[in-house]
Every structure is written in structure tokens, then in C-alpha cells.
Short mmCIF file of N, CA and C in Angstrom, two decimals:
data_model
loop_
_atom_site.label_atom_id
_atom_site.label_comp_id
_atom_site.label_asym_id
_atom_site.label_seq_id
_atom_site.Cartn_x
_atom_site.Cartn_y
_atom_site.Cartn_z
N MET A 1 60.62 2.35 14.41
CA MET A 1 60.55 2.80 12.95
C MET A 1 59.64 2.21 12.32
N SER A 2 59.24 2.97 11.31
CA SER A 2 58.17 2.79 10.63
C SER A 2 58.54 1.97 9.25
N THR A 3 58.07 0.86 8.75
CA THR A 3 58.46 0.85 7.56
C THR A 3 58.89 1.25 6.40
N THR A 4 58.24 2.29 6.12
CA THR A 4 58.49 3.20 5.22
C THR A 4 59.85 4.13 5.48
N GLN A 5 60.50 4.55 6.58
CA GLN A 5 61.42 4.99 6.80
C GLN A 5 62.39 3.94 7.15
N SER A 6 62.32 2.71 7.40
CA SER A 6 63.27 1.95 7.20
C SER A 6 63.67 1.60 5.69
N ASP A 7 62.69 1.14 4.60
CA ASP A 7 63.28 1.05 3.54
C ASP A 7 63.99 2.17 2.87
N ARG A 8 63.57 3.26 3.24
CA ARG A 8 64.43 4.56 2.83
C ARG A 8 65.68 4.77 2.96
N LEU A 9 65.75 4.18 4.63
CA LEU A 9 67.27 4.24 5.20
C LEU A 9 68.05 3.14 4.16
N ARG A 10 67.17 2.11 4.00
CA ARG A 10 67.88 1.12 3.75
C ARG A 10 68.56 1.15 1.97
N GLY A 11 67.51 2.08 1.43
CA GLY A 11 67.75 2.26 -0.14
C GLY A 11 68.99 3.22 -0.21
N LEU A 12 68.94 3.80 0.84
CA LEU A 12 69.85 5.28 0.75
C LEU A 12 71.48 4.53 1.37
N LEU A 13 71.24 3.46 2.10
CA LEU A 13 72.80 3.44 3.03
C LEU A 13 73.34 1.83 2.39
N GLU A 14 72.26 1.16 1.42
CA GLU A 14 72.77 -0.15 0.79
C GLU A 14 74.08 0.41 -0.10
N PRO A 15 73.58 0.72 -0.95
CA PRO A 15 74.95 1.02 -1.85
C PRO A 15 76.22 1.62 -1.74
N LEU A 16 75.88 2.50 -0.23
CA LEU A 16 77.18 3.05 0.46
C LEU A 16 78.03 1.90 1.02
N VAL A 17 77.23 1.35 1.78
CA VAL A 17 77.95 0.17 2.47
C VAL A 17 78.53 -0.86 1.60
N ALA A 18 77.43 -1.46 0.44
CA ALA A 18 78.10 -2.36 -0.39
C ALA A 18 79.36 -1.86 -1.25
N ALA A 19 79.33 -0.53 -1.22
CA ALA A 19 80.76 0.13 -1.90
C ALA A 19 81.58 -0.17 -1.12
N LYS A 20 81.83 -0.15 -0.08
CA LYS A 20 83.15 -0.83 0.97
C LYS A 20 83.30 -2.29 1.08
N GLY A 21 82.25 -2.93 0.27
CA GLY A 21 82.24 -4.67 0.27
C GLY A 21 81.66 -5.14 1.72
N LEU A 22 80.94 -4.14 2.11
CA LEU A 22 79.96 -5.06 3.23
C LEU A 22 78.47 -5.13 2.94
N ASP A 23 78.24 -5.89 3.95
CA ASP A 23 76.71 -6.54 4.08
C ASP A 23 76.00 -5.35 4.75
N LEU A 24 74.99 -4.76 4.27
CA LEU A 24 74.01 -4.09 5.41
C LEU A 24 73.37 -5.30 6.23
N GLU A 25 73.42 -5.67 7.62
CA GLU A 25 72.66 -6.79 8.17
C GLU A 25 71.61 -6.31 8.73
N ASP A 26 71.47 -4.96 9.29
CA ASP A 26 70.77 -4.34 10.49
C ASP A 26 70.19 -2.89 10.28
N ILE A 27 69.23 -2.58 10.27
CA ILE A 27 69.13 -0.68 10.68
C ILE A 27 68.30 -0.83 11.91
N GLU A 28 68.69 -0.25 13.37
CA GLU A 28 67.91 -0.20 14.24
C GLU A 28 67.48 0.90 14.82
N MET A 29 66.57 1.45 15.44
CA MET A 29 65.98 2.61 15.48
C MET A 29 65.41 2.75 17.12
N SER A 30 66.33 3.47 17.97
CA SER A 30 65.48 3.50 19.58
C SER A 30 65.19 4.46 19.80
N LYS A 31 64.68 5.05 20.79
CA LYS A 31 64.52 5.95 21.45
C LYS A 31 64.69 5.77 22.77
N ALA A 32 65.30 6.86 23.42
CA ALA A 32 65.49 6.68 24.70
C ALA A 32 65.39 8.43 25.42
N GLY A 33 64.30 9.06 25.80
CA GLY A 33 63.73 9.91 26.17
C GLY A 33 63.39 10.65 25.23
N LYS A 34 64.42 11.61 25.21
CA LYS A 34 64.23 12.78 23.40
C LYS A 34 65.26 12.30 22.52
N ARG A 35 66.14 11.37 23.03
CA ARG A 35 67.34 11.08 22.04
C ARG A 35 66.40 9.63 21.24
N ARG A 36 67.53 10.08 20.05
CA ARG A 36 67.38 9.04 18.97
C ARG A 36 68.56 8.30 18.93
N MET A 37 68.42 6.97 18.93
CA MET A 37 69.50 6.05 18.55
C MET A 37 69.62 5.48 17.44
N LEU A 38 69.91 5.81 15.82
CA LEU A 38 70.01 4.66 14.79
C LEU A 38 71.45 4.32 14.96
N ARG A 39 71.11 2.57 14.42
CA ARG A 39 72.47 1.28 14.73
C ARG A 39 72.41 1.14 13.26
N ILE A 40 73.67 0.79 12.95
CA ILE A 40 73.90 0.29 11.44
C ILE A 40 74.60 -0.82 11.59
N ILE A 41 74.10 -2.09 11.19
CA ILE A 41 75.13 -3.12 11.72
C ILE A 41 75.27 -3.70 10.17
N VAL A 42 76.64 -3.88 10.15
CA VAL A 42 77.41 -4.45 9.00
C VAL A 42 78.61 -5.77 9.23
N ASP A 43 78.51 -6.08 8.13
CA ASP A 43 79.46 -7.48 8.43
C ASP A 43 80.29 -7.70 6.91
N SER A 44 81.26 -8.52 6.82
CA SER A 44 81.26 -9.24 5.52
C SER A 44 82.17 -10.72 6.20
N ASP A 45 82.47 -11.23 4.92
CA ASP A 45 83.12 -12.80 5.22
C ASP A 45 84.10 -12.59 6.03
N GLU A 46 85.35 -11.55 5.98
CA GLU A 46 86.37 -11.37 6.60
C GLU A 46 86.21 -10.67 8.01
N GLY A 47 84.69 -10.33 8.30
CA GLY A 47 84.64 -9.35 9.68
C GLY A 47 84.82 -8.09 9.51
N VAL A 48 84.57 -7.21 10.44
CA VAL A 48 84.69 -5.66 10.05
C VAL A 48 85.72 -4.91 10.80
N GLU A 49 86.68 -4.62 10.67
CA GLU A 49 87.30 -3.74 11.32
C GLU A 49 86.55 -2.46 12.13
N LEU A 50 87.37 -1.88 13.56
CA LEU A 50 87.02 -0.84 14.17
C LEU A 50 86.92 0.72 12.72
N ASP A 51 88.25 0.36 12.36
CA ASP A 51 88.82 1.52 11.27
C ASP A 51 87.30 1.78 10.25
N ALA A 52 87.34 0.64 9.66
CA ALA A 52 86.13 0.75 8.83
C ALA A 52 84.81 0.93 8.99
N CYS A 53 84.21 0.55 10.28
CA CYS A 53 83.19 1.08 11.06
C CYS A 53 83.37 2.86 10.98
N ALA A 54 84.51 2.82 11.47
CA ALA A 54 84.53 4.58 11.49
C ALA A 54 84.30 5.63 10.64
N GLU A 55 85.23 4.93 9.43
CA GLU A 55 85.08 5.41 8.25
C GLU A 55 83.55 5.53 7.54
N LEU A 56 82.89 4.05 7.43
CA LEU A 56 81.79 4.21 7.18
C LEU A 56 81.08 5.12 7.38
N SER A 57 81.02 5.35 9.02
CA SER A 57 80.06 6.13 10.16
C SER A 57 80.55 7.24 9.44
N ARG A 58 81.29 7.84 9.12
CA ARG A 58 81.40 9.15 8.65
C ARG A 58 80.94 9.57 7.15
N GLU A 59 80.67 8.42 6.00
CA GLU A 59 80.40 8.81 4.92
C GLU A 59 78.49 8.69 5.16
N VAL A 60 78.40 7.72 6.43
CA VAL A 60 76.66 7.48 6.60
C VAL A 60 76.05 8.74 7.01
N SER A 61 77.02 9.50 8.19
CA SER A 61 76.55 10.61 8.63
C SER A 61 76.36 12.06 7.32
N ASP A 62 77.16 11.72 6.51
CA ASP A 62 77.36 12.99 5.45
C ASP A 62 75.99 12.53 4.54
N LYS A 63 75.89 11.19 4.30
CA LYS A 63 74.70 10.65 3.15
C LYS A 63 73.31 11.25 4.26
N LEU A 64 73.18 11.06 5.73
CA LEU A 64 71.98 11.14 5.64
C LEU A 64 71.76 12.97 6.74
N ASP A 65 73.02 13.31 6.12
CA ASP A 65 72.52 14.85 6.49
C ASP A 65 72.03 15.51 5.44
N GLU A 66 72.71 14.88 3.92
CA GLU A 66 72.49 15.56 2.53
C GLU A 66 70.71 15.00 2.43
N SER A 67 70.36 14.07 3.27
CA SER A 67 68.93 13.57 2.93
C SER A 67 67.55 14.00 3.91
N ASP A 68 66.45 13.98 3.65
CA ASP A 68 65.95 14.42 4.56
C ASP A 68 65.23 13.00 5.32
N VAL A 69 65.57 12.19 5.42
CA VAL A 69 65.28 10.59 6.21
C VAL A 69 65.18 10.42 7.13
N MET A 70 65.78 11.00 8.15
CA MET A 70 65.89 11.35 9.64
C MET A 70 65.03 12.23 10.24
N GLY A 71 64.64 13.20 9.18
CA GLY A 71 63.69 14.30 9.57
C GLY A 71 64.89 15.35 10.45
N GLU A 72 64.09 16.23 10.97
CA GLU A 72 64.79 17.42 11.75
C GLU A 72 65.69 17.06 13.30
N ASP A 73 64.98 16.22 13.89
CA ASP A 73 65.09 15.68 15.53
C ASP A 73 66.59 15.45 15.05
N GLU A 74 67.44 15.29 16.40
CA GLU A 74 68.73 15.21 16.78
C GLU A 74 68.36 13.24 16.92
N TYR A 75 70.02 12.66 16.49
CA TYR A 75 69.96 11.33 16.67
C TYR A 75 71.33 11.19 16.83
N VAL A 76 71.50 9.89 17.62
CA VAL A 76 72.92 9.21 17.48
C VAL A 76 73.10 7.96 16.36
N LEU A 77 74.19 8.05 15.77
CA LEU A 77 74.62 7.26 15.11
C LEU A 77 75.52 6.39 15.57
N GLU A 78 75.63 5.31 15.43
CA GLU A 78 76.32 3.99 15.59
C GLU A 78 76.53 2.87 14.34
N VAL A 79 77.22 2.71 13.72
CA VAL A 79 78.24 1.85 13.17
C VAL A 79 78.90 0.67 13.50
N SER A 80 78.12 -0.65 13.55
CA SER A 80 78.73 -1.46 14.11
C SER A 80 78.64 -2.82 13.47
N SER A 81 79.56 -3.72 14.11
CA SER A 81 79.53 -5.36 13.62
C SER A 81 78.59 -5.63 14.48
N PRO A 82 77.90 -6.81 13.82
CA PRO A 82 76.64 -7.79 14.20
C PRO A 82 77.26 -8.51 15.78
N GLY A 83 78.47 -8.83 16.37
CA GLY A 83 78.74 -9.22 17.93
C GLY A 83 78.63 -10.53 17.34
N ALA A 84 79.45 -11.22 18.65
CA ALA A 84 79.29 -12.76 18.22
C ALA A 84 77.88 -13.30 18.60
N ASP A 85 77.18 -12.77 19.61
CA ASP A 85 75.60 -13.55 20.01
C ASP A 85 74.66 -12.98 19.05
N ARG A 86 74.74 -12.72 17.79
CA ARG A 86 73.52 -12.24 17.05
C ARG A 86 73.31 -13.97 16.44
N PRO A 87 71.95 -13.67 15.89
CA PRO A 87 71.31 -15.24 15.30
C PRO A 87 71.60 -15.10 14.37
N LEU A 88 72.00 -16.35 13.82
CA LEU A 88 72.33 -16.87 12.36
C LEU A 88 70.62 -17.18 11.62
N THR A 89 70.51 -15.97 10.76
CA THR A 89 69.56 -15.86 9.86
C THR A 89 69.68 -16.44 8.81
N GLU A 90 70.60 -15.47 7.94
CA GLU A 90 70.50 -15.57 6.65
C GLU A 90 71.65 -16.75 6.30
N HIS A 91 71.53 -17.40 5.01
CA HIS A 91 72.85 -18.18 3.95
C HIS A 91 74.36 -17.80 4.43
N ARG A 92 74.13 -16.88 4.44
CA ARG A 92 75.81 -16.40 4.38
C ARG A 92 76.17 -15.87 6.00
N HIS A 93 75.09 -15.89 6.76
CA HIS A 93 75.53 -16.20 8.04
C HIS A 93 76.03 -17.42 8.45
N TYR A 94 75.68 -18.23 8.16
CA TYR A 94 76.32 -19.74 8.43
C TYR A 94 77.48 -20.52 7.51
N VAL A 95 77.42 -19.58 6.75
CA VAL A 95 78.85 -19.57 5.64
C VAL A 95 80.15 -19.18 6.76
N ARG A 96 79.67 -17.85 7.29
CA ARG A 96 80.71 -16.89 7.77
C ARG A 96 80.79 -18.06 9.32
N ALA A 97 80.05 -18.73 9.43
CA ALA A 97 80.28 -19.65 10.74
C ALA A 97 80.68 -21.16 10.85
N ILE A 98 81.30 -21.32 9.26
CA ILE A 98 82.11 -22.51 9.68
C ILE A 98 83.35 -22.57 10.43
N GLY A 99 83.42 -23.77 10.87
CA GLY A 99 84.31 -24.20 12.24
C GLY A 99 83.82 -23.76 13.63
N ARG A 100 82.63 -23.07 13.46
CA ARG A 100 82.24 -22.49 14.99
C ARG A 100 81.35 -23.81 15.17
N LEU A 101 81.00 -23.44 17.04
CA LEU A 101 79.89 -24.34 17.57
C LEU A 101 78.97 -23.38 17.53
N VAL A 102 77.95 -23.99 17.16
CA VAL A 102 76.63 -23.30 17.34
C VAL A 102 75.26 -24.32 17.85
N LYS A 103 74.57 -22.94 18.64
CA LYS A 103 73.51 -24.07 19.36
C LYS A 103 72.34 -23.97 18.03
N PHE A 104 71.81 -24.88 18.10
CA PHE A 104 70.22 -24.86 17.03
C PHE A 104 69.12 -25.44 17.59
N GLN A 105 68.32 -24.29 17.49
CA GLN A 105 67.02 -24.74 17.91
C GLN A 105 66.16 -25.29 17.16
N GLN A 106 65.91 -26.76 17.33
CA GLN A 106 64.95 -27.25 15.80
C GLN A 106 63.93 -26.94 15.98
N VAL A 107 62.97 -27.06 14.55
CA VAL A 107 61.23 -26.73 14.45
C VAL A 107 60.83 -27.65 15.63
N GLU A 108 61.23 -28.61 15.27
CA GLU A 108 60.25 -29.60 16.30
C GLU A 108 60.58 -29.39 17.57
N GLY A 109 61.31 -28.44 18.31
CA GLY A 109 61.95 -28.42 19.76
C GLY A 109 63.57 -28.88 20.15
N GLU A 110 63.76 -29.70 19.35
CA GLU A 110 64.98 -30.44 20.02
C GLU A 110 66.24 -29.62 19.90
N GLU A 111 67.06 -29.49 20.46
CA GLU A 111 68.20 -28.71 20.88
C GLU A 111 69.06 -29.45 20.71
N LEU A 112 70.14 -28.42 19.75
CA LEU A 112 71.47 -29.17 19.28
C LEU A 112 72.87 -28.18 19.16
N ILE A 113 73.73 -28.82 19.94
CA ILE A 113 75.04 -27.97 19.56
C ILE A 113 75.83 -28.89 18.93
N ALA A 114 76.25 -28.34 17.98
CA ALA A 114 77.49 -28.64 16.69
C ALA A 114 78.05 -27.85 16.16
N ARG A 115 79.01 -28.48 15.70
CA ARG A 115 80.38 -27.51 14.88
C ARG A 115 80.17 -27.85 13.38
N ILE A 116 79.92 -26.38 12.65
CA ILE A 116 79.37 -26.53 11.60
C ILE A 116 80.71 -26.83 10.45
N LEU A 117 80.81 -27.80 9.79
CA LEU A 117 81.67 -28.62 8.87
C LEU A 117 81.51 -27.58 7.76
N ASP A 118 80.29 -27.48 7.12
CA ASP A 118 80.43 -27.54 5.40
C ASP A 118 78.71 -26.55 5.35
N VAL A 119 78.53 -26.03 4.34
CA VAL A 119 77.34 -25.58 4.26
C VAL A 119 77.07 -25.31 2.78
N ASP A 120 75.90 -25.66 2.72
CA ASP A 120 75.35 -25.80 0.95
C ASP A 120 73.89 -25.24 0.18
N ASP A 121 73.33 -25.37 -0.02
CA ASP A 121 71.95 -24.56 -0.46
C ASP A 121 70.46 -25.43 0.22
N GLU A 122 71.11 -26.27 0.76
CA GLU A 122 69.98 -27.27 1.61
C GLU A 122 69.76 -27.08 3.18
N GLY A 123 71.63 -27.27 3.59
CA GLY A 123 71.83 -27.36 4.63
C GLY A 123 73.10 -27.52 5.19
N MET A 124 73.55 -27.72 6.16
CA MET A 124 75.05 -28.02 6.58
C MET A 124 74.98 -29.48 6.89
N ASP A 125 76.48 -29.76 7.06
CA ASP A 125 76.97 -30.95 7.83
C ASP A 125 78.14 -30.14 8.82
N LEU A 126 77.21 -31.08 10.12
CA LEU A 126 77.97 -30.75 11.55
C LEU A 126 78.73 -32.01 12.02
N GLU A 127 79.47 -31.61 13.06
CA GLU A 127 80.07 -32.16 13.73
C GLU A 127 79.12 -32.22 15.46
N VAL A 128 78.55 -33.51 15.66
CA VAL A 128 78.35 -33.25 17.22
C VAL A 128 79.61 -33.67 18.37
N PRO A 129 79.78 -32.75 19.41
CA PRO A 129 80.60 -33.36 19.94
C PRO A 129 80.51 -34.53 20.68
N GLY A 130 81.32 -35.62 21.18
CA GLY A 130 81.17 -36.49 22.23
C GLY A 130 81.41 -36.14 23.16
N VAL A 131 80.36 -36.96 23.97
CA VAL A 131 80.30 -36.38 25.31
C VAL A 131 80.77 -37.74 26.18
N LYS A 132 81.44 -37.59 26.90
CA LYS A 132 81.89 -38.56 27.98
C LYS A 132 82.80 -39.60 27.75
N GLY A 133 83.74 -39.02 26.78
CA GLY A 133 84.85 -39.61 26.37
C GLY A 133 84.16 -40.56 24.84
N ARG A 134 83.48 -40.18 24.29
CA ARG A 134 82.70 -40.71 23.40
C ARG A 134 83.08 -39.74 21.90
N LYS A 135 83.63 -40.22 20.86
CA LYS A 135 83.79 -39.68 19.65
C LYS A 135 82.60 -38.52 18.98
N ALA A 136 83.03 -37.89 18.62
CA ALA A 136 82.10 -37.00 17.89
C ALA A 136 81.48 -37.63 16.57
N THR A 137 80.51 -37.39 16.46
CA THR A 137 79.25 -38.25 15.12
C THR A 137 79.07 -36.67 14.22
N ALA A 138 78.85 -37.19 12.90
CA ALA A 138 78.75 -36.53 12.20
C ALA A 138 77.19 -36.50 11.82
N ARG A 139 76.75 -35.56 11.38
CA ARG A 139 75.26 -34.99 11.33
C ARG A 139 74.93 -33.86 10.00
N ARG A 140 73.68 -34.02 9.85
CA ARG A 140 73.51 -33.37 8.17
C ARG A 140 71.95 -32.58 9.21
N ILE A 141 71.96 -31.17 8.88
CA ILE A 141 70.68 -30.58 9.15
C ILE A 141 70.36 -29.78 7.70
N ALA A 142 69.19 -29.63 7.92
CA ALA A 142 68.24 -28.80 6.86
C ALA A 142 67.78 -27.62 7.30
N PHE A 143 68.22 -26.24 6.33
CA PHE A 143 67.76 -24.86 6.93
C PHE A 143 66.12 -25.23 7.28
N THR A 144 65.15 -26.31 6.44
CA THR A 144 64.02 -26.13 6.66
C THR A 144 63.71 -26.70 8.09
N ASP A 145 64.59 -26.95 8.86
CA ASP A 145 64.50 -27.84 10.51
C ASP A 145 65.21 -26.79 11.69
N ILE A 146 65.57 -25.81 10.98
CA ILE A 146 65.90 -24.90 12.06
C ILE A 146 65.12 -23.53 12.40
N ALA A 147 64.72 -23.77 13.65
CA ALA A 147 64.04 -22.63 13.85
C ALA A 147 65.09 -21.08 14.52
N LYS A 148 66.15 -21.66 15.26
CA LYS A 148 66.78 -20.69 15.57
C LYS A 148 68.47 -21.26 15.76
N ALA A 149 69.06 -19.96 15.34
CA ALA A 149 70.80 -20.73 15.37
C ALA A 149 71.39 -19.64 16.27
N ARG A 150 72.35 -19.91 17.09
CA ARG A 150 73.24 -18.94 17.15
C ARG A 150 74.46 -19.26 17.78
N VAL A 151 75.99 -18.57 17.68
CA VAL A 151 77.20 -19.16 17.56
C VAL A 151 77.50 -18.74 19.13
N GLU A 152 78.06 -20.46 19.47
CA GLU A 152 78.71 -20.45 20.60
C GLU A 152 79.97 -19.92 21.00
N ILE A 153 80.23 -19.12 22.16
CA ILE A 153 81.02 -18.67 22.45
C ILE A 153 81.77 -19.67 23.05
N GLU A 154 83.20 -19.33 22.38
CA GLU A 154 84.28 -21.12 23.10
C GLU A 154 85.22 -19.98 23.35
N PHE A 155 86.04 -19.96 24.86
CA PHE A 155 86.78 -19.33 25.10
C PHE A 155 88.23 -19.75 25.14
N ASN A 156 88.28 -21.27 25.42
CA ASN A 156 89.22 -22.02 25.27
C ASN A 156 89.84 -22.63 23.71
N ARG A 157 89.10 -22.58 22.92
CA ARG A 157 89.18 -23.03 21.47
C ARG A 157 90.53 -22.57 20.78
N LYS A 158 91.44 -22.92 20.27
CA LYS A 158 92.27 -22.86 19.27
C LYS A 158 92.11 -22.03 18.14
N ASP A 159 92.41 -21.07 17.86
CA ASP A 159 91.72 -20.42 16.32
C ASP A 159 92.86 -21.36 15.17
N LYS A 160 92.03 -21.44 14.07
CA LYS A 160 92.51 -22.75 13.02
C LYS A 160 94.01 -21.91 12.67
N LYS A 161 94.61 -20.81 12.99
CA LYS A 161 95.34 -20.23 12.48
C LYS A 161 96.91 -20.65 13.58
N GLU A 162 96.32 -21.07 14.86
CA GLU A 162 96.78 -21.39 15.91
C GLU A 162 97.23 -22.91 15.85
N GLU A 163 96.06 -23.64 15.02
CA GLU A 163 96.18 -24.87 15.82
C GLU A 163 97.23 -25.31 13.83
N GLU A 164 97.30 -24.45 13.18
CA GLU A 164 98.28 -25.02 12.03
C GLU A 164 99.88 -24.35 12.36
N ALA A 165 99.94 -23.77 12.86
CA ALA A 165 101.47 -23.25 13.76
C ALA A 165 102.19 -23.97 14.21
#
């Protein structure tokens, strides 16, 4: 997708998404044969429900039909949440991941898996799980030291609500 088209799409859709209390995370355009796929990725601090995606999809479709930003060729529109495996790239992504286990690839190459405890403007406080019966340790990491970060899926971890019950 050209930068101009991407900018035009973002300019057209961002106010619509924001009006729903959501963040426009990404716009992806792909081509498979003659078909084009336009994927709109949205999120919020509370997450995104399927009904909200469906409603937004109808509104985005209407807005795109009114404009010429997609041209005359057919396309498939998909509105979805980012999913659990998306990379953490924005400050708000780290805030939303508080309490989650995250795999960090640091700038100097070291890999670290830790739970995010708190996030501020410079970085975050982490809890590094203990290994072989050792206690967890506290650690601080600055955003400038992070090359990549991604939430680790935990299948056996209890939700905070379950722990409080």
C-alpha cells in the first residue's frame, strides 16, 4: 500500500475509530491474486469485543464507499483486534500489558522474559520469575533498551479476577 493511500486511509478512518473510543493500531493492505484485503486493526484499554468490530466494520465500509480512497477495484474489509501475539511498540501497549508475561529482546541482544508490574514514561518495573525454586527478582528496563517485545501466552495462569475470588 502506498504511503499516500495509507495516509489518506488513516486520515479518513482515525476520527471514526476514535469516536468509538478505540485506537487505530494499524492499517494493512494485501493482495492475493485479483483480490485485495484491507485489514483495520483497532484496540482499547479494555480490549475490543466482536460486536464493536462488527459495528465499526459497517461504519468503515460506508465511509469507504463514500470516498475514492480505495479506487474502483473490489476489496475485502476486515476489522479486528491485534491479537495476543502482536509486538508491543507503543507506550500504551506496555500499559495494557501490565500483569502479563513479556519476552523482551534487548538492544544489546540479551533476551529477557518478565512480568510487567508498572510502566512510566522512561520504562517499566518488571518481575523476573525465579528459576529452579528461586524467588522472583525485581528489575527495571528502559524503553531505549528494548529492541522488540511480545506478550507470552500463558495457558495456566489465573486471571486477576479469578485470583481475587
